[in-house]
Coordinates of C-alpha atoms and ligand atoms in Angstrom, one line a residue:
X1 CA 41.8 119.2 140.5
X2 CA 42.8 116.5 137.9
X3 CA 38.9 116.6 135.9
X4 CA 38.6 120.4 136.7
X5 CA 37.1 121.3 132.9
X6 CA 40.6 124.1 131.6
X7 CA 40.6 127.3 129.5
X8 CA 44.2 127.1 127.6
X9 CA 46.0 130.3 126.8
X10 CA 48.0 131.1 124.0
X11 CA 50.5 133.7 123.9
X12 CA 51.2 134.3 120.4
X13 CA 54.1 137.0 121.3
X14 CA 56.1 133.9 122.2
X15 CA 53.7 130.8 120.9
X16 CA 54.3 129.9 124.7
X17 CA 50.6 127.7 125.5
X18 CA 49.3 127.1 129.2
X19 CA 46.2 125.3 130.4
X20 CA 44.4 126.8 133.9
X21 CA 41.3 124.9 135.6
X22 CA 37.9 126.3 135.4
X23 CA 36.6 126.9 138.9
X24 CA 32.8 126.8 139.8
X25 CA 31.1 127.6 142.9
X26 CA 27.2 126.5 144.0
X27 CA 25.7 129.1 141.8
X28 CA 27.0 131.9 138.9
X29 CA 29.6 131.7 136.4
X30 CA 32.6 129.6 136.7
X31 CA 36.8 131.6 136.7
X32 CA 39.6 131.0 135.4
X33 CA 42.0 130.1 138.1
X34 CA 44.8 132.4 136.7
X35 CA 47.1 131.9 140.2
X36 CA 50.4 130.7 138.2
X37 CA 49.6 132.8 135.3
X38 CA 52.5 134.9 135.9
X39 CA 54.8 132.3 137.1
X40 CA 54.3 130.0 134.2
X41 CA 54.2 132.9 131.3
X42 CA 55.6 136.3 132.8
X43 CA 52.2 138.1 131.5
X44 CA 49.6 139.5 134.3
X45 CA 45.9 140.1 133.4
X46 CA 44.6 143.5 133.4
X47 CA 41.1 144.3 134.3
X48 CA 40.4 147.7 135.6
X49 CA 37.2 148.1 137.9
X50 CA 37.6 144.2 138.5
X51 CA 34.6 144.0 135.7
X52 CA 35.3 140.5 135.3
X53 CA 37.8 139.0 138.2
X54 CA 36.9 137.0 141.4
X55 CA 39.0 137.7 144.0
X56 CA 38.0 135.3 146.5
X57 CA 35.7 132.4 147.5
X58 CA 32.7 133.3 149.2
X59 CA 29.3 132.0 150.8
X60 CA 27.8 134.9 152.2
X61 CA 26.0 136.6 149.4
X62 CA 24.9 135.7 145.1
X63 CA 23.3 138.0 143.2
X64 CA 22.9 137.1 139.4
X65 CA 22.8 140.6 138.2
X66 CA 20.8 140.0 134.6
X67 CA 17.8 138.2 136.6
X68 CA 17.9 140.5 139.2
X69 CA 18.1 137.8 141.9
X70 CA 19.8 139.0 145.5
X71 CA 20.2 135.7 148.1
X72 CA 21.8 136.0 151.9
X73 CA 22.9 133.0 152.7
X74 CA 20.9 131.0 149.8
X75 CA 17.8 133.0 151.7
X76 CA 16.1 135.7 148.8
X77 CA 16.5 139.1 150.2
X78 CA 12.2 139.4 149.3
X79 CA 11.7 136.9 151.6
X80 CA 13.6 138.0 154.2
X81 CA 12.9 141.6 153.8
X82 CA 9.5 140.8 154.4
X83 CA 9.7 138.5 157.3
X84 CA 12.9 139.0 159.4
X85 CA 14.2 140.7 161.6
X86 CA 17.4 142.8 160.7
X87 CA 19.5 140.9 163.6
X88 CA 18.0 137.8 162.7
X89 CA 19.5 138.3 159.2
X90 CA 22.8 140.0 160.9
X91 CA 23.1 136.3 162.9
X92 CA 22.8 134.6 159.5
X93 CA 25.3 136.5 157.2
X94 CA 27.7 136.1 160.8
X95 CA 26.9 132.6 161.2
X96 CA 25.3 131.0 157.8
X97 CA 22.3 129.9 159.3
X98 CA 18.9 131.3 160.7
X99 CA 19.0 131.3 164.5
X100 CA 16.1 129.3 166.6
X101 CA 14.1 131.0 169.2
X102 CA 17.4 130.8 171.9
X103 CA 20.0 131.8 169.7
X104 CA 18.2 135.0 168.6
X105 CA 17.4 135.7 171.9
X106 CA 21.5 135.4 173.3
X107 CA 22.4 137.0 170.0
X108 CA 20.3 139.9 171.1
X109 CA 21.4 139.7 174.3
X110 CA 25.1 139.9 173.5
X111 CA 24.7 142.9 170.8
X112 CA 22.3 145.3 173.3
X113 CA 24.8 144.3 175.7
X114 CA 27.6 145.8 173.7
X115 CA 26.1 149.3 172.6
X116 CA 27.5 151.6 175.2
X117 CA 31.2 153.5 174.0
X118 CA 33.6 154.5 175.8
X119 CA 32.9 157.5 177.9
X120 CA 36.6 159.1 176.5
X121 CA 34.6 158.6 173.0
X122 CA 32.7 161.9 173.7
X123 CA 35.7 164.1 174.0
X124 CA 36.9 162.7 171.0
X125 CA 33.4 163.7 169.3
X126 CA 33.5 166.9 171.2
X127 CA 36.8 167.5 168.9
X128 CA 35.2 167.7 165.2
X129 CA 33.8 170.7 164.3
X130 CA 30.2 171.4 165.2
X131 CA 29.4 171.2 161.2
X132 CA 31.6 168.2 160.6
X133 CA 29.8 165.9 158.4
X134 CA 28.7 162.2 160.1
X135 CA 30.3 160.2 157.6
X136 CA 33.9 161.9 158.5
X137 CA 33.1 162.0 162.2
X138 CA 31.9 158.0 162.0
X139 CA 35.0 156.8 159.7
X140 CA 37.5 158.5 162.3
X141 CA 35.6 157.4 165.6
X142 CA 35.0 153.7 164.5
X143 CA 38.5 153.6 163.4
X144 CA 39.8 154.7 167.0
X145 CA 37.8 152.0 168.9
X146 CA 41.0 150.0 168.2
X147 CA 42.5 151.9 170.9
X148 CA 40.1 150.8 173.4
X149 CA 40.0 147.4 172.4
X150 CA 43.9 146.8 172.2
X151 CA 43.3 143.6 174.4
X152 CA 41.5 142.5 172.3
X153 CA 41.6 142.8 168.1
X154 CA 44.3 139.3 168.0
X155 CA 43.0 139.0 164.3
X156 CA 44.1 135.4 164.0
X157 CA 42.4 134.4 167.5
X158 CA 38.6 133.2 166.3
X159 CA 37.0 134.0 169.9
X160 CA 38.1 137.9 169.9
X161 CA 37.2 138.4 165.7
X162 CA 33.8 137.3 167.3
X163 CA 33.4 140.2 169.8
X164 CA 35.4 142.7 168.0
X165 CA 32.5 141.8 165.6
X166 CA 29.8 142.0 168.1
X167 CA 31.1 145.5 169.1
X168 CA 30.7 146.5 165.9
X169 CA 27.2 145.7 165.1
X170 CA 26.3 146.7 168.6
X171 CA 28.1 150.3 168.7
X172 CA 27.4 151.4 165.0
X173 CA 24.2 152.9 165.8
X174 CA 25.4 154.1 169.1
X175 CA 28.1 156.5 167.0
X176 CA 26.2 156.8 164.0
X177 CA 23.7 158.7 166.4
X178 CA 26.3 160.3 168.9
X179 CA 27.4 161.9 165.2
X180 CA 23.9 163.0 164.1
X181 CA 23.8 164.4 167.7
X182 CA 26.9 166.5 167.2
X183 CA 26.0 168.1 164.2
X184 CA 22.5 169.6 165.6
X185 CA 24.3 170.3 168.7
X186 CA 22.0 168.3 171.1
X187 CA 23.1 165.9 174.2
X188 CA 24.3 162.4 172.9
X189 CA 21.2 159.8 174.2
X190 CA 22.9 156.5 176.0
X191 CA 21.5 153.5 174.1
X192 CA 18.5 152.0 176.0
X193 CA 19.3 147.7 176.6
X194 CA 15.1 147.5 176.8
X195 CA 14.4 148.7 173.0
X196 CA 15.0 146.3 169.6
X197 CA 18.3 147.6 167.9
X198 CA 15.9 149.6 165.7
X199 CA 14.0 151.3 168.1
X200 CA 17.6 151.6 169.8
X201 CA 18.4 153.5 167.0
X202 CA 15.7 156.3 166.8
X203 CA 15.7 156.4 170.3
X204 CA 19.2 157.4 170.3
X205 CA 18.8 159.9 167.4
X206 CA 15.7 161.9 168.2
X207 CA 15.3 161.3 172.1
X208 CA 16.3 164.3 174.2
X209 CA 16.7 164.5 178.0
X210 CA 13.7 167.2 177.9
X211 CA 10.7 164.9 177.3
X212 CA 9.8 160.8 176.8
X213 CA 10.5 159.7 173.6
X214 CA 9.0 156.4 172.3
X215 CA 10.3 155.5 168.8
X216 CA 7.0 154.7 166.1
X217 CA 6.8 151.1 165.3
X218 CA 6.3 152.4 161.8
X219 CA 9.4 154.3 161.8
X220 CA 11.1 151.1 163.3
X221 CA 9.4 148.5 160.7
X222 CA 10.5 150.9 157.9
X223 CA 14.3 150.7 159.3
X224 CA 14.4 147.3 160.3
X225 CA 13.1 146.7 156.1
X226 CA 16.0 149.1 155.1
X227 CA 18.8 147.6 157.7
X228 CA 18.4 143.9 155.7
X229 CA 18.4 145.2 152.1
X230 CA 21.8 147.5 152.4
X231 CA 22.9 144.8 154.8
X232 CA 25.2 142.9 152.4
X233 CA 25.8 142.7 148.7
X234 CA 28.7 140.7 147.3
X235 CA 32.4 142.1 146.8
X236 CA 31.3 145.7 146.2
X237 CA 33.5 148.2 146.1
X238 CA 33.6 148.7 150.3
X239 CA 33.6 145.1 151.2
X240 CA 36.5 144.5 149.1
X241 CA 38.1 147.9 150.7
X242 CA 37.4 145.7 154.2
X243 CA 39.2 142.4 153.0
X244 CA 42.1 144.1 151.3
X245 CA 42.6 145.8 154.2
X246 CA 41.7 143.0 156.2
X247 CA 44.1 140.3 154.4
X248 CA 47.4 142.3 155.7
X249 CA 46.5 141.4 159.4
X250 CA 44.7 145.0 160.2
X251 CA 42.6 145.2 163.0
X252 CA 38.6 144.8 162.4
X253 CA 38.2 148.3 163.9
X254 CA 40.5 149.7 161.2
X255 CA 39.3 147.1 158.6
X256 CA 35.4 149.1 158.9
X257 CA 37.0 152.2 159.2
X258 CA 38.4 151.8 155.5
X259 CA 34.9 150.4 154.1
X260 CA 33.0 153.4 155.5
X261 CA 35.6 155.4 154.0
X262 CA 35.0 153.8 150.5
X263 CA 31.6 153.5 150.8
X264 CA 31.5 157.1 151.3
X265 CA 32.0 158.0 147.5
X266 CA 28.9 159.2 145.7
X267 CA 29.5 156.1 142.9
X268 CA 28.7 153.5 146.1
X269 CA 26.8 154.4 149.2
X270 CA 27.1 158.2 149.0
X271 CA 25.0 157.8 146.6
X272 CA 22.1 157.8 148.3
X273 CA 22.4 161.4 149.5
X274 CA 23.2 163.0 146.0
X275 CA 19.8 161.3 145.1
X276 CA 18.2 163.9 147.0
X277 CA 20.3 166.6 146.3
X278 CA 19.7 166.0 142.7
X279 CA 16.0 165.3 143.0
X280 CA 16.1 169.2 145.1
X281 CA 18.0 170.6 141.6
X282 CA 15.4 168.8 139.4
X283 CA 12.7 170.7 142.0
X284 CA 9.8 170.0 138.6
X285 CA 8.8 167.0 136.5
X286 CA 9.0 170.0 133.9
X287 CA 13.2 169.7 134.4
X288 CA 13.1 165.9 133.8
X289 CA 13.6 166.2 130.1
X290 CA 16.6 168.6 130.9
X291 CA 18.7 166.4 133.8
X292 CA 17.8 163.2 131.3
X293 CA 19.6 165.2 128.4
X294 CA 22.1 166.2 130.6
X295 CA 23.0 162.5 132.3
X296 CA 23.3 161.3 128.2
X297 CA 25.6 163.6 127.5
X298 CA 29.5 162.6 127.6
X299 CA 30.6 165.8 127.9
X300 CA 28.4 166.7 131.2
X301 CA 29.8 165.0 134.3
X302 CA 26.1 164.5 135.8
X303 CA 25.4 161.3 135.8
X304 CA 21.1 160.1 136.8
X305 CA 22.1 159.5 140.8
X306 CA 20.7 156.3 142.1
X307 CA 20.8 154.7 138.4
X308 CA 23.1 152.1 136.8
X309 CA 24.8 149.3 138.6
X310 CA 27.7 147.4 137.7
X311 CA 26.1 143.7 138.3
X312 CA 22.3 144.4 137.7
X313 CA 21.6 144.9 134.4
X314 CA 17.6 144.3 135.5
X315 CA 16.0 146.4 138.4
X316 CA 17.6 146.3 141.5
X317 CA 15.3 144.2 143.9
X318 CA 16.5 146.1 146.8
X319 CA 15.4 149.0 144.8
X320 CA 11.9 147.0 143.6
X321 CA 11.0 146.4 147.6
X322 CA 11.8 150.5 148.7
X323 CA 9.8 151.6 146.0
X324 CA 7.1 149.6 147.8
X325 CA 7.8 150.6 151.2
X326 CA 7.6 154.2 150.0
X327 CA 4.2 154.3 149.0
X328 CA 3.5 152.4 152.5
X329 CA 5.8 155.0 154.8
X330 CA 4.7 158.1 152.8
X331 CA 0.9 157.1 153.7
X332 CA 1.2 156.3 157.3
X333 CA 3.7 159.4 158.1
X334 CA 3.0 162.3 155.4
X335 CA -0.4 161.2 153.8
X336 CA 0.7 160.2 150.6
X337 CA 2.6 164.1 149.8
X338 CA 6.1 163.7 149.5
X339 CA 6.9 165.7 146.1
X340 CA 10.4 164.4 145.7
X341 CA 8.9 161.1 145.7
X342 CA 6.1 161.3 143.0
X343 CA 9.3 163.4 141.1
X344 CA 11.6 160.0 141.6
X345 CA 8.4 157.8 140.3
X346 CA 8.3 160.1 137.0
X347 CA 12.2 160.6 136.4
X348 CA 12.3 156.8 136.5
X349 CA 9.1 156.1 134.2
X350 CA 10.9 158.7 131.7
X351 CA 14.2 157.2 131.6
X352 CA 12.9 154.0 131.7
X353 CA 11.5 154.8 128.8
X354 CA 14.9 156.1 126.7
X355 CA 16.5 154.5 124.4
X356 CA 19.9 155.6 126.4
X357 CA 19.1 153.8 129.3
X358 CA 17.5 150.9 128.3
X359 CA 20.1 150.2 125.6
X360 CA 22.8 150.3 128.6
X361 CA 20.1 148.3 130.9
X362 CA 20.5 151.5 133.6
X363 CA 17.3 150.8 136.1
X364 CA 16.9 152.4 139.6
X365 CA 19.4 151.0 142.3
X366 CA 19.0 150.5 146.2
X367 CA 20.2 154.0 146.6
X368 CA 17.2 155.6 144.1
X369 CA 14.4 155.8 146.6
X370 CA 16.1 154.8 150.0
X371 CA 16.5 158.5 150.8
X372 CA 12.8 159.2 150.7
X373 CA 12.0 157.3 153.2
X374 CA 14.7 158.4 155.4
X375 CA 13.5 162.2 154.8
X376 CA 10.0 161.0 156.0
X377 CA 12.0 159.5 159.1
X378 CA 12.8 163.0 159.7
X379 CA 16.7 161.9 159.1
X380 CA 18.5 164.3 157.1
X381 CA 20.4 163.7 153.7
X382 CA 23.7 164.2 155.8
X383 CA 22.9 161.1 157.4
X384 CA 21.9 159.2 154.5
X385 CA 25.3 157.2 153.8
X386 CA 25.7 157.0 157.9
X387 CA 22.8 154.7 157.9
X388 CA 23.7 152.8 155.0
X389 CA 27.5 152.5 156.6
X390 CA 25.4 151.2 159.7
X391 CA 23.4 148.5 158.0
X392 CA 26.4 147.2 156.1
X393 CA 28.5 146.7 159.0
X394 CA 27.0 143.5 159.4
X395 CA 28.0 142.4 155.9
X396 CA 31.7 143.8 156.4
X397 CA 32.3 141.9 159.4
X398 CA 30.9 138.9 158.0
X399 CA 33.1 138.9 155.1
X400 CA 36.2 139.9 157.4
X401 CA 35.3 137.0 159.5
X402 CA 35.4 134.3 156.7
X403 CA 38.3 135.7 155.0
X404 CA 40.0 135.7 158.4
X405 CA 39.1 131.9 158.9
X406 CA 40.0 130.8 155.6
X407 CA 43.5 129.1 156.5
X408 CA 44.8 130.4 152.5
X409 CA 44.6 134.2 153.1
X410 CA 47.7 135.6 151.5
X411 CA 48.0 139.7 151.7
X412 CA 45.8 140.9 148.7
X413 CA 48.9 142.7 146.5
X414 CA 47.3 143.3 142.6
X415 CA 50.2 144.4 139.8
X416 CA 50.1 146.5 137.1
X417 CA 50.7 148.0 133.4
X418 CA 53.8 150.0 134.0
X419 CA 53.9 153.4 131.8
X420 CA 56.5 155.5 133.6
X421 CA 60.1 155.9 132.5
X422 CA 62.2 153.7 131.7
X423 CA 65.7 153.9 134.1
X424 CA 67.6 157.0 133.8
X425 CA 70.1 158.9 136.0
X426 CA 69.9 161.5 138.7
X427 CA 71.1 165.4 137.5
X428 CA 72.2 167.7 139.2
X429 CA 70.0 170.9 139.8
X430 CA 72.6 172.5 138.5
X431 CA 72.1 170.9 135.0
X432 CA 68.6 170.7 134.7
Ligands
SDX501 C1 25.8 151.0 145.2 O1 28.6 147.2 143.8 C2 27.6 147.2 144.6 O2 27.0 146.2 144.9 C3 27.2 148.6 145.1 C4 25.9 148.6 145.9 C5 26.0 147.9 147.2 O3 24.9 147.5 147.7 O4 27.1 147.8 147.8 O5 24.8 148.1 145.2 C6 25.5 150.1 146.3 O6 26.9 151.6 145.2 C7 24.8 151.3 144.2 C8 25.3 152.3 143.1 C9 25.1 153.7 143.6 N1 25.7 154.7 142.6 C10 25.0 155.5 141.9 O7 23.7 155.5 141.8 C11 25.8 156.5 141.1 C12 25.3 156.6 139.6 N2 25.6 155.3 139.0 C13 26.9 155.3 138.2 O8 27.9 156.1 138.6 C14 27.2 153.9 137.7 O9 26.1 153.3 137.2 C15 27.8 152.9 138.7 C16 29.0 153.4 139.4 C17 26.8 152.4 139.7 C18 28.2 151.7 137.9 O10 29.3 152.1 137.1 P1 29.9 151.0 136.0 O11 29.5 149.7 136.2 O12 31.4 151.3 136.0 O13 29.2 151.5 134.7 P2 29.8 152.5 133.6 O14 30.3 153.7 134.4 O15 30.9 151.8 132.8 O16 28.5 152.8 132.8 C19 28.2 152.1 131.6 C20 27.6 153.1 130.7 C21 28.4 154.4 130.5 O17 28.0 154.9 129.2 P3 28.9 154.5 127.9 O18 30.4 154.8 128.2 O19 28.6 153.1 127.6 O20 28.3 155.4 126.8 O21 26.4 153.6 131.3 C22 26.5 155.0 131.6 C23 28.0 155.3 131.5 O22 28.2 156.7 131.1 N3 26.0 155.2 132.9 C24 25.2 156.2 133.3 C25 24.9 156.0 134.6 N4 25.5 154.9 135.0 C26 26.2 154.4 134.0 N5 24.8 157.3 132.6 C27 24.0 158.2 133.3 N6 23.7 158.1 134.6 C28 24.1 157.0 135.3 N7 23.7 156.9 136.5

């Protein structure tokens, strides 16, 4: 716009001189709308890791990273954590607003309706090997429901990117525990329409066909609290997997399939299970001291799981609220012993404490102590990222949606620094 304020560039390789409108949104810093950059003076911008580049317009999630402040829909993820319910919060990062009494209750409706898979789904699970790891055995299955819903994935119809997105929230925990089910080698549980999603949930995973199973309302409370924080979070590294993928017309079944895949990696979601494993290695606060040395060290590859975060540099509030929970959890299921916990409590008072890590503002992330309280869910590590992939469905879908809707989507194409060799011509094998 005409009274945008401008940055001006000036290329002094060839003295050319271009002005480019600073864009703001409600909240957080203001970009450089670099869009005809190329055009206008045959230079790209490189910025590796996306450290400092927006890549689209968005009102589903802020977080201002050096106050630690994490908002859903202008809500602040304490308040919600503390007082919503996880579909209540799934309806407002969908929708953009908190749903009355009757549209909580349809929503609900809608998503219990939609849990069941397709019975063919089974055989398909029946075909990974019985040791095959949930996060492999949810990327593939979620990204063959596209072959049952063939009628209807028409990305650029708004009334089907609505169900596909209710099938997705509604059948994540219905495979996430079908998987879980596989690996221990026990009878998949159909998803029961008369329990919350939560209860749903642990009904699926630890029911059997042996006995009556009623899911703890602790257990249920302590999921619903972790469902909302992992929920959504920005442009991370898997949401933006989802929209790339998204912005070349894939289908939304595909689309999740390629953010569980990302979020997989032990830098993002997977991270949560290497906390444990690494806490297991550490097995002493005696070791502490030896890990710490060892995560400082450049030439060690170990890096402090479950610390560091590339937009909070202040303690992850996600991370602030689990901490809590796990003193809560811990008492009510294991009185108060968990000694991977009180060995988490003192690895982060030590680093907290080191020079290294304060001077690089490292704190605990969401991942840090998530994993505790799953163990005293009796879920194993295996399924760690599988229930973060679950709770983050609703954020993928809600960023699909808007990207979807938003009438400038062009496919998402970046560029690059070219080092390879200049042209040359094809030899023969004979004269090579
Ligand atoms: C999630 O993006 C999101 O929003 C993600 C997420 C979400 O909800 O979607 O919040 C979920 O992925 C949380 C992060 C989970 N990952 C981990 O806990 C893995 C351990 N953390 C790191 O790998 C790292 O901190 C990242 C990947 C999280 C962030 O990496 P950055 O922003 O690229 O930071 P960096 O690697 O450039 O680190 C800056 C410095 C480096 O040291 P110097 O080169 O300056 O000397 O900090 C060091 C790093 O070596 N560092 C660590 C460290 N994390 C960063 N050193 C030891 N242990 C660590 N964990």
């Amino acid at each position: 716009m005409a009274n945008d304020p401008t940055v001006t560039i000036i290329n002094n390789a060839n003295g050319s001189r271009h002005e480019y409108p600073l864009k703001f949104g409600s909240l957080g810093p203001g970009a450089i709308d670099i869009s005809s950059l190329y055009r206008e003076s045959g230079v790209f911008t490189y910025d590796p890791g996306f450290m400092a580049t927006a890549s689209c317009h968005s009102a589903i999630t802020f977080i201002d990273g050096d106050q630690g402040v994490l908002l859903y829909r202008g809500y602040p993820i304490e308040q919600l954590a503390a007082r919503a319910s996880f579909l209540e919060v799934a309806y407002l990062l969908y929708y953009g607003e908190l749903p009355d009494e009757k549209q909580l209750g349809e929503f609900e409706q809608i998503i219990m309706r939609h849990t069941m898979i397709n019975e063919n789904l089974k055989d398909f699970l029946d075909g990974f090997h019985y040791d095959a790891h949930p996060m492999a055995i949810l990327c593939g299955v979620v990204g063959s429901l596209s072959a049952f819903y063939h009628d209807s994935i028409d990305v650029n119809n708004p009334r089907y990117r609505e169900v596909s997105a209710h099938r997705l929230i509604a059948k994540l925990p219905t495979i996430a525990a079908a998987s879980y089910k596989h690996y221990i080698g026990e009878p998949f549980m159909y998803p029961r329409n008369d329990l919350r999603y939560c209860a749903n949930f642990l009904y699926m995973m630890f029911a059997t066909p042996c006995a009556d199973y009623e899911p703890s309302l602790i257990a249920e409370k302590a999921l619903n609290l972790l469902f909302i924080l992992h929920a959504d979070h920005e442009q991370n590294a898997s949401t933006s997997t989802v929209r790339l993928a998204g912005s070349s017309g894939a289908n939304p079944f595909a689309c999740i399939a390629a953010g569980i895949a990302s979020l997989w990696g032990p830098a993002h979601g997977g991270a949560n299970e290497a906390v444990l494993d690494m806490l297991t290695e550490i097995g002493h606060v005696d070791n502490v001291p030896k890990f710490i040395a060892r995560a400082k060290d450049k030439d060690d590859s170990f890096r402090l799981m479950g610390f560091g975060h590339r937009v909070y540099k202040n303690y992850d509030p996600r991370a602030k609220i689990i901490r809590e929970v796990c003193h809560q959890v811990l008492a009510e299921l294991a009185d108060n012993k968990n000694p991977l916990f009180d060995l988490a409590l003192e690895l982060e008072r030590i680093a907290l404490e080191d020079e290294y890590f304060v001077e690089r503002k490292l704190y605990p992330n969401v991942d840090f102590y998530s994993g505790i309280i799953y163990q005293a869910l009796g879920i194993p590590r295996s399924m760690f990222t599988v229930m973060f992939a679950l709770a983050r469905t609703v954020g993928w879908v809600s960023h699909w949606t808007e990207m979807m809707s938003d009438s400038a989507l062009r496919i998402g194409r970046p560029r690059q620094i070219y080092h390879g060799s200049p042209p040359r011509d094809y030899v023969p094998i004979s004269k090579r």
